[in-house]
JSON list of C-alpha atoms and ligand atoms in Angstrom, two decimals:
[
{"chain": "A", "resi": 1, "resn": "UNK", "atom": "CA", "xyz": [11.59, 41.73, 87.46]},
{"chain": "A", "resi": 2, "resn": "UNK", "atom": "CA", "xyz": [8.55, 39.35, 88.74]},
{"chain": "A", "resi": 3, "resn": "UNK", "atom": "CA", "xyz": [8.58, 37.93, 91.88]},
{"chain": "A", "resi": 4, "resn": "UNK", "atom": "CA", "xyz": [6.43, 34.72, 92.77]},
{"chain": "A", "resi": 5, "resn": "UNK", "atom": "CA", "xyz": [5.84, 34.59, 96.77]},
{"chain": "A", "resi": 6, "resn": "UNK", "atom": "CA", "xyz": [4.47, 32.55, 99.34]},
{"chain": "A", "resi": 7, "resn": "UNK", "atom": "CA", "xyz": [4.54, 31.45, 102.89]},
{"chain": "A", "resi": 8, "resn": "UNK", "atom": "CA", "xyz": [3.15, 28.94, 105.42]},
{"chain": "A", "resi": 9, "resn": "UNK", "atom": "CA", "xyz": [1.12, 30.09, 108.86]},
{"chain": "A", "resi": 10, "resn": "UNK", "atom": "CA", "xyz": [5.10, 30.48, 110.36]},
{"chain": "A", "resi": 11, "resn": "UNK", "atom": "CA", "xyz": [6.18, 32.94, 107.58]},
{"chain": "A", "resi": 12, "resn": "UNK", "atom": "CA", "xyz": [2.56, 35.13, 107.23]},
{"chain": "A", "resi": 13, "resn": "UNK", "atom": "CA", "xyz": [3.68, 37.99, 108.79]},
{"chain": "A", "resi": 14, "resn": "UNK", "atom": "CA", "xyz": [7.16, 38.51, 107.51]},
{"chain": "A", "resi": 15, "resn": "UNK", "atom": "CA", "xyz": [5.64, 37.24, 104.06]},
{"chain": "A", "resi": 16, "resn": "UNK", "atom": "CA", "xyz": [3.43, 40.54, 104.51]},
{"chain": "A", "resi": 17, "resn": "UNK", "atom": "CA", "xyz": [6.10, 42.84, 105.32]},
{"chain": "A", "resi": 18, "resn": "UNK", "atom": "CA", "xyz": [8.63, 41.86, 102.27]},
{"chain": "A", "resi": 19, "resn": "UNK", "atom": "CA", "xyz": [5.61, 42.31, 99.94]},
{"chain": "A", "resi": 20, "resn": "UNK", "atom": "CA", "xyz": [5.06, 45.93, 101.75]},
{"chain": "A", "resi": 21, "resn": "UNK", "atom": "CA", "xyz": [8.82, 46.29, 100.53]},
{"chain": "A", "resi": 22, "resn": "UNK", "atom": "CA", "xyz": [8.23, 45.07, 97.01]},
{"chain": "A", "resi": 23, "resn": "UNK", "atom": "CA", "xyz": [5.35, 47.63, 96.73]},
{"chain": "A", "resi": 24, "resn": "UNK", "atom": "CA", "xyz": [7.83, 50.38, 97.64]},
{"chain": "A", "resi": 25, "resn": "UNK", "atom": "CA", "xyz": [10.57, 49.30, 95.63]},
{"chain": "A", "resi": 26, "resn": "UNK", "atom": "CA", "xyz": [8.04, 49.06, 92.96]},
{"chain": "A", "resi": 27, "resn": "UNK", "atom": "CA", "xyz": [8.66, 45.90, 91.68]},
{"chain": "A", "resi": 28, "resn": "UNK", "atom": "CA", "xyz": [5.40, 43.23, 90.67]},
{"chain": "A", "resi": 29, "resn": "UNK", "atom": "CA", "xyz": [4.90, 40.37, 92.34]},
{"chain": "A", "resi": 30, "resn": "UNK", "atom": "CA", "xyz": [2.43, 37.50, 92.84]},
{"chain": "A", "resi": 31, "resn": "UNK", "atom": "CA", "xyz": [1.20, 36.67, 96.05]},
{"chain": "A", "resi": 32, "resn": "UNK", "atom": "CA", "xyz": [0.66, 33.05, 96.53]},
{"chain": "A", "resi": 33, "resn": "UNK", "atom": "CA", "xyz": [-0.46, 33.26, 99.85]},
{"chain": "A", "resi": 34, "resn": "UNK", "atom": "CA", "xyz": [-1.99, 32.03, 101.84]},
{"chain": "A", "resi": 35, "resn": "UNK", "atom": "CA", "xyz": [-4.97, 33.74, 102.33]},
{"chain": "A", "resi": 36, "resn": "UNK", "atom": "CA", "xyz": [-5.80, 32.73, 105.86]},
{"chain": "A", "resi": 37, "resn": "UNK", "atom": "CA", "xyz": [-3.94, 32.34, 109.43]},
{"chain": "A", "resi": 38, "resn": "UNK", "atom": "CA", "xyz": [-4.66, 28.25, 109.60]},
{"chain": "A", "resi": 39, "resn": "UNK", "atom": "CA", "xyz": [-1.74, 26.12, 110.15]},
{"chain": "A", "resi": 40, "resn": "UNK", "atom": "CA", "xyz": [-0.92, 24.94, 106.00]},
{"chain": "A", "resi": 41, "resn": "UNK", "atom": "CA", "xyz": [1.58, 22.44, 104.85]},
{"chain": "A", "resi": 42, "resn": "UNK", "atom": "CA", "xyz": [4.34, 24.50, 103.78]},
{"chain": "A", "resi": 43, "resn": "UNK", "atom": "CA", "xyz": [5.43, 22.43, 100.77]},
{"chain": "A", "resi": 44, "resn": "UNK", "atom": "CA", "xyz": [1.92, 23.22, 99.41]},
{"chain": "A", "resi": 45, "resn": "UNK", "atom": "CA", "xyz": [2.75, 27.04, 99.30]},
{"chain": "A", "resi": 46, "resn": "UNK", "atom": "CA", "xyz": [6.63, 25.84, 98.24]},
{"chain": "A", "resi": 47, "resn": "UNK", "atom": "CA", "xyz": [5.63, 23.83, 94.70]},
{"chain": "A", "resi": 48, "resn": "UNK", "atom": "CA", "xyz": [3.35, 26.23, 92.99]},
{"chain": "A", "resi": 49, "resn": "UNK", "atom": "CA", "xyz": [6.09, 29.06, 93.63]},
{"chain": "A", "resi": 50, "resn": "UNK", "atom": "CA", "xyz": [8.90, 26.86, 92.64]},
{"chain": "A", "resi": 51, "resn": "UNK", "atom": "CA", "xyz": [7.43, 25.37, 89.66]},
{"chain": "A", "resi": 52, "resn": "UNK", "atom": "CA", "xyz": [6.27, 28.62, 88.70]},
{"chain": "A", "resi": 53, "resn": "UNK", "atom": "CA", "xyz": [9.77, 30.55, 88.60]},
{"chain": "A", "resi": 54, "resn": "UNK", "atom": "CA", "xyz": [11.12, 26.96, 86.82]},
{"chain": "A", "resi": 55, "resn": "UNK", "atom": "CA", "xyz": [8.91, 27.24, 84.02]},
{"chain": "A", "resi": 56, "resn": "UNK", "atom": "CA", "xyz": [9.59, 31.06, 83.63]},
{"chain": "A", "resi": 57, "resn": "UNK", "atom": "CA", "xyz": [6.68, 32.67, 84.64]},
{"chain": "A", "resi": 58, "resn": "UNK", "atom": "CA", "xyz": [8.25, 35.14, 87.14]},
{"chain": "A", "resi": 59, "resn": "UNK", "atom": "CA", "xyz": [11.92, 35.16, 87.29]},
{"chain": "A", "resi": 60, "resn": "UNK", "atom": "CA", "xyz": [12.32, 34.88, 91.28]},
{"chain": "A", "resi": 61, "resn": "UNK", "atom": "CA", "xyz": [10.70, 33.84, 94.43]},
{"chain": "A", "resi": 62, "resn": "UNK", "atom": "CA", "xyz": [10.59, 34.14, 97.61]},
{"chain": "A", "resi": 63, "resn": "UNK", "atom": "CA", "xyz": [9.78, 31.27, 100.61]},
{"chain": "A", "resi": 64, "resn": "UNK", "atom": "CA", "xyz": [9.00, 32.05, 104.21]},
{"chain": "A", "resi": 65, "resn": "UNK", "atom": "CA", "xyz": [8.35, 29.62, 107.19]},
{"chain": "A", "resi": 66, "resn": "UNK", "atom": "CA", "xyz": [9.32, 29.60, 110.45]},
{"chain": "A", "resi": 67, "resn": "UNK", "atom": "CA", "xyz": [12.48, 28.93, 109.98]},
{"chain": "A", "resi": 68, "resn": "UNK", "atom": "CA", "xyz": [12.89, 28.58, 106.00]},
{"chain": "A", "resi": 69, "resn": "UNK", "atom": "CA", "xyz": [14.57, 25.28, 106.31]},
{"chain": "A", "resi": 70, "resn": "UNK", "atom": "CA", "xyz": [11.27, 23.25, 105.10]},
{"chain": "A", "resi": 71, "resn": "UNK", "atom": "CA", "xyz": [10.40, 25.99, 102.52]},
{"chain": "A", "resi": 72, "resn": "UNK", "atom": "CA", "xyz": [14.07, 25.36, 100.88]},
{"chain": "A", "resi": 73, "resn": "UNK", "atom": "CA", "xyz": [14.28, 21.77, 100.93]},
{"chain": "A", "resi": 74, "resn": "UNK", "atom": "CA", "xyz": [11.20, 21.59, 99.26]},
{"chain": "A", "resi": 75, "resn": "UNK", "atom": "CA", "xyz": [11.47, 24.35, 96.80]},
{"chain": "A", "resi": 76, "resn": "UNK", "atom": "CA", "xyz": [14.64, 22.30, 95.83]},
{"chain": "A", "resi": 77, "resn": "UNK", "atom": "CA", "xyz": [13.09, 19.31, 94.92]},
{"chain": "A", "resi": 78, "resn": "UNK", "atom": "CA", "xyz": [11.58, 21.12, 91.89]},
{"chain": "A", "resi": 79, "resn": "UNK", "atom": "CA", "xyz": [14.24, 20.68, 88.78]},
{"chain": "A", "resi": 80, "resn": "UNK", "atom": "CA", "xyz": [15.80, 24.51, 87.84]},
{"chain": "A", "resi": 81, "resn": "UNK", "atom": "CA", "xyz": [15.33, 25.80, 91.52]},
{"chain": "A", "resi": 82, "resn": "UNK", "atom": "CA", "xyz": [18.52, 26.63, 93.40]},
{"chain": "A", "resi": 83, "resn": "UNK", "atom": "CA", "xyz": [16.78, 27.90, 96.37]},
{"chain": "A", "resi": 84, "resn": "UNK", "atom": "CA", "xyz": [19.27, 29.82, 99.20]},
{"chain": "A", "resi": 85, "resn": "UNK", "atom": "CA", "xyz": [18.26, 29.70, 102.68]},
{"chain": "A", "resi": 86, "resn": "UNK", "atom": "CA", "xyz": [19.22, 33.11, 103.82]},
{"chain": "A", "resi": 87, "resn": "UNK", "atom": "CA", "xyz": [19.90, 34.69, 106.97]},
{"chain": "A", "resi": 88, "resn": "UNK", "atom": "CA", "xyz": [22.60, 37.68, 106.58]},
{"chain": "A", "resi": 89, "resn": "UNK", "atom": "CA", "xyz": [23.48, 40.14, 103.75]},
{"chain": "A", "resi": 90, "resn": "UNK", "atom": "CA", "xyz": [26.78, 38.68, 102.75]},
{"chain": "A", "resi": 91, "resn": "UNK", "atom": "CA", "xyz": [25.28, 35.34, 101.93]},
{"chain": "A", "resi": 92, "resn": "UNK", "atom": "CA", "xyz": [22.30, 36.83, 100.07]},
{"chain": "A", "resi": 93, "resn": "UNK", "atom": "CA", "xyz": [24.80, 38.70, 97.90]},
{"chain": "A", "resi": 94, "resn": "UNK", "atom": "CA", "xyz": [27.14, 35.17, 97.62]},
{"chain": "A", "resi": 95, "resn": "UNK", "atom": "CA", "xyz": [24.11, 32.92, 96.69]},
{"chain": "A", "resi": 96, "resn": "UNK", "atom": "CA", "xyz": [23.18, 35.76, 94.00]},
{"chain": "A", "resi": 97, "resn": "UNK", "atom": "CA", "xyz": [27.14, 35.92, 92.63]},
{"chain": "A", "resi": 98, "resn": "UNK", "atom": "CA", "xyz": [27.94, 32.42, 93.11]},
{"chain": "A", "resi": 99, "resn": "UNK", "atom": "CA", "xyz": [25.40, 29.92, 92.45]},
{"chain": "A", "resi": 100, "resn": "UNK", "atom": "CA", "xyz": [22.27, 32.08, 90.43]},
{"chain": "A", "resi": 101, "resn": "UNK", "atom": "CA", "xyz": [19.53, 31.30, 93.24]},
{"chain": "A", "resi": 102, "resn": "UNK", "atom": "CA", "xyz": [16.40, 31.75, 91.73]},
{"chain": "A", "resi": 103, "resn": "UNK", "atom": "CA", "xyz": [14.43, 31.48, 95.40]},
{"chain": "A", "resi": 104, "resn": "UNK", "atom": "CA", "xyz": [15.30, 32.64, 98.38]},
{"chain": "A", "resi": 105, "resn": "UNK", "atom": "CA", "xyz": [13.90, 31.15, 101.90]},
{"chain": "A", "resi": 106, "resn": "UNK", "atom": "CA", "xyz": [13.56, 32.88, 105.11]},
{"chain": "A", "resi": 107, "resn": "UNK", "atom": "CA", "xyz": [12.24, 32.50, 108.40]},
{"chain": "A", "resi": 108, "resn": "UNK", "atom": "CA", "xyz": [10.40, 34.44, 110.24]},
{"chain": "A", "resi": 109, "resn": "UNK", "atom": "CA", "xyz": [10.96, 32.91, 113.71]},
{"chain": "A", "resi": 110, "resn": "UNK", "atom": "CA", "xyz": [14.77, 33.61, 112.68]},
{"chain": "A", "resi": 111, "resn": "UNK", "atom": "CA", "xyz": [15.44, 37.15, 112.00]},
{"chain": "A", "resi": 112, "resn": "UNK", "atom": "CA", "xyz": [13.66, 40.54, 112.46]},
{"chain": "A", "resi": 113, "resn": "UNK", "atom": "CA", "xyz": [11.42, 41.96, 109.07]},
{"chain": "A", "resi": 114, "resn": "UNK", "atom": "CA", "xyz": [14.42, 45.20, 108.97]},
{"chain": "A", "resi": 115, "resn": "UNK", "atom": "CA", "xyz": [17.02, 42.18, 108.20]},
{"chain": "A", "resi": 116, "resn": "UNK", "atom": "CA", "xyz": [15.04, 40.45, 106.15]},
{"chain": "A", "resi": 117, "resn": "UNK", "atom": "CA", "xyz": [14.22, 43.66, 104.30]},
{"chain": "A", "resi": 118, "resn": "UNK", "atom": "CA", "xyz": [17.92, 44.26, 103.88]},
{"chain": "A", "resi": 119, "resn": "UNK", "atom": "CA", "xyz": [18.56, 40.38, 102.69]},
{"chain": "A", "resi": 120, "resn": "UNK", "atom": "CA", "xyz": [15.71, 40.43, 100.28]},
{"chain": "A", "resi": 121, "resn": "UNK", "atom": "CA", "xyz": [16.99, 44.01, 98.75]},
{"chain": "A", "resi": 122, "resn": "UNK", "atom": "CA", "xyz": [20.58, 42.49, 98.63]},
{"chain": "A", "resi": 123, "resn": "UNK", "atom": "CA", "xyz": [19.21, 39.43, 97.18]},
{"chain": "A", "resi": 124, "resn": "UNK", "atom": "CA", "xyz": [17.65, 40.93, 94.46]},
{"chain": "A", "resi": 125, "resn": "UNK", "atom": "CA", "xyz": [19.82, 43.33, 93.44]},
{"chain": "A", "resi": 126, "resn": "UNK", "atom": "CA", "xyz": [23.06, 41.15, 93.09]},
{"chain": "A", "resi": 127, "resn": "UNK", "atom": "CA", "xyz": [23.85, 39.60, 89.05]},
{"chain": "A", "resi": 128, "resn": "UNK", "atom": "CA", "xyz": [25.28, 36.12, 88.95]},
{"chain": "A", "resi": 129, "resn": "UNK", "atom": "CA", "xyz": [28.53, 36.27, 88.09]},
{"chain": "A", "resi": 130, "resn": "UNK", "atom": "CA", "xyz": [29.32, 33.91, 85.48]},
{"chain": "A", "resi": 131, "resn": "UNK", "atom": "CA", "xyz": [32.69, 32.89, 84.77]},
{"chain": "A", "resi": 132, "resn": "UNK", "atom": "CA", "xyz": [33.72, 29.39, 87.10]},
{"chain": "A", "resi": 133, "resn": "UNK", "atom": "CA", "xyz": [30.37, 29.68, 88.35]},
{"chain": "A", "resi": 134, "resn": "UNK", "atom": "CA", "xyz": [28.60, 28.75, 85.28]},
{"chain": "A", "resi": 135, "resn": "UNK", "atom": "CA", "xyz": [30.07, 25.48, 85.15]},
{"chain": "A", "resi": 136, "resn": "UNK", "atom": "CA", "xyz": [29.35, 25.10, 88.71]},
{"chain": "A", "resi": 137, "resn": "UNK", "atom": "CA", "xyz": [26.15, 25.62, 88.26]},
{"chain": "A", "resi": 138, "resn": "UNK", "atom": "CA", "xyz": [25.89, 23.56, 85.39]},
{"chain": "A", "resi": 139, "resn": "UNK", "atom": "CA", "xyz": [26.80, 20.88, 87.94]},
{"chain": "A", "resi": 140, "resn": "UNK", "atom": "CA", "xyz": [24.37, 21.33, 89.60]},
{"chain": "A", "resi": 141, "resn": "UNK", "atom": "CA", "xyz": [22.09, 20.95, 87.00]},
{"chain": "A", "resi": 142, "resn": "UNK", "atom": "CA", "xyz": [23.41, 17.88, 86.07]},
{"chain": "A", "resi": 143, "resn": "UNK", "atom": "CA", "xyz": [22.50, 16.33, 89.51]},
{"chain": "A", "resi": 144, "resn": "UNK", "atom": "CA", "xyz": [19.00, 17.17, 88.57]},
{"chain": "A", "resi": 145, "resn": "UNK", "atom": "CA", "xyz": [19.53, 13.91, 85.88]},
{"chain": "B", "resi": 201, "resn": "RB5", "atom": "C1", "xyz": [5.60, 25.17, 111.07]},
{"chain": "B", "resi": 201, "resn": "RB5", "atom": "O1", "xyz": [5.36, 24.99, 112.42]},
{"chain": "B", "resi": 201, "resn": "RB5", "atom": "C2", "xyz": [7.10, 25.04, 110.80]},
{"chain": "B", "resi": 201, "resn": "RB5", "atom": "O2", "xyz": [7.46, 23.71, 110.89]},
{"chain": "B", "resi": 201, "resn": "RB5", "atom": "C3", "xyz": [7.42, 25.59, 109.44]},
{"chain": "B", "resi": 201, "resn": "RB5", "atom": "O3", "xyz": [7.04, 26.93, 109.38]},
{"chain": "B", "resi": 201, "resn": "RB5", "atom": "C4", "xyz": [8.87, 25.56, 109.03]},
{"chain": "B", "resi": 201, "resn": "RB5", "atom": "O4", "xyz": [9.70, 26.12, 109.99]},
{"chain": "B", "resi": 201, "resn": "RB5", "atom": "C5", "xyz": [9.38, 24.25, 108.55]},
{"chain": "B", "resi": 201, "resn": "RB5", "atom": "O5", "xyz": [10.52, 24.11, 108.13]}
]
């Protein structure tokens, strides 16, 4: 498992603590950044991640802004992302089950870094489940054109 991650200014600090938690739970990752505190476009930190887990290179990422919401819509726009915004356990495990997200989005200014800890550990250890899904999903990917 290879995780591609990156934030804007609103999602530094909770980007720092869920890459604290991939370091204990051992699993590589790429940090995108950024590198500094100075207010960043956050679909600037969303396309390199996104294309990056489209083409392969890492099979998940993760998005944080303030509130996720611009990190997932544009994250989205990049064809093979299904990108979840995610603010509880029970959808992280859904998203996972249901529709194969390969990002997830958070937002700092939303929840505290011990739920987003929790979602993020949910998130990535949850298999799609095939089945009626598949074909759902294949939907989706036929929106893509
Ligand atoms: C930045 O102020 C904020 O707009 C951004 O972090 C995010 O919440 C956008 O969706």
């Amino acid at each position: 498992m290879k995780i591609a991650i990156s934030s804007d200014h609103g999602g530094n600090n909770l980007r720092r603590e869920i890459m604290e938690l991939l370091d204990e739970l051992q699993i590589s990752y790429e940090d995108f950044g950024p590198q500094t505190t100075d207010s960043v476009d956050y679909p600037d930190y969303a396309k390199p991640v996104a294309e990056a887990v489209a083409k392969g290179e890492f099979n998940r990422g993760i998005l944080i802004c303030g509130t996720g919401i611009g990190m997932s819509i544009a994250a989205n726009k990049v064809k093979g992302i299904r990108c979840a915004l995610v603010h509880d356990v029970f959808s992280a495990k859904a998203t996972r089950c249901h529709n194969d997200s390969n990002i997830i989005a958070l937002g700092e200014r939303v929840i505290g870094p011990g739920l987003a800890r929790e979602i993020v550990q949910a998130w990535l250890n949850t298999d799609f489940e095939g089945g009626r899904h598949t074909r759902r999903v294949e939907k989706i990917s036929e929106l893509e054109g």
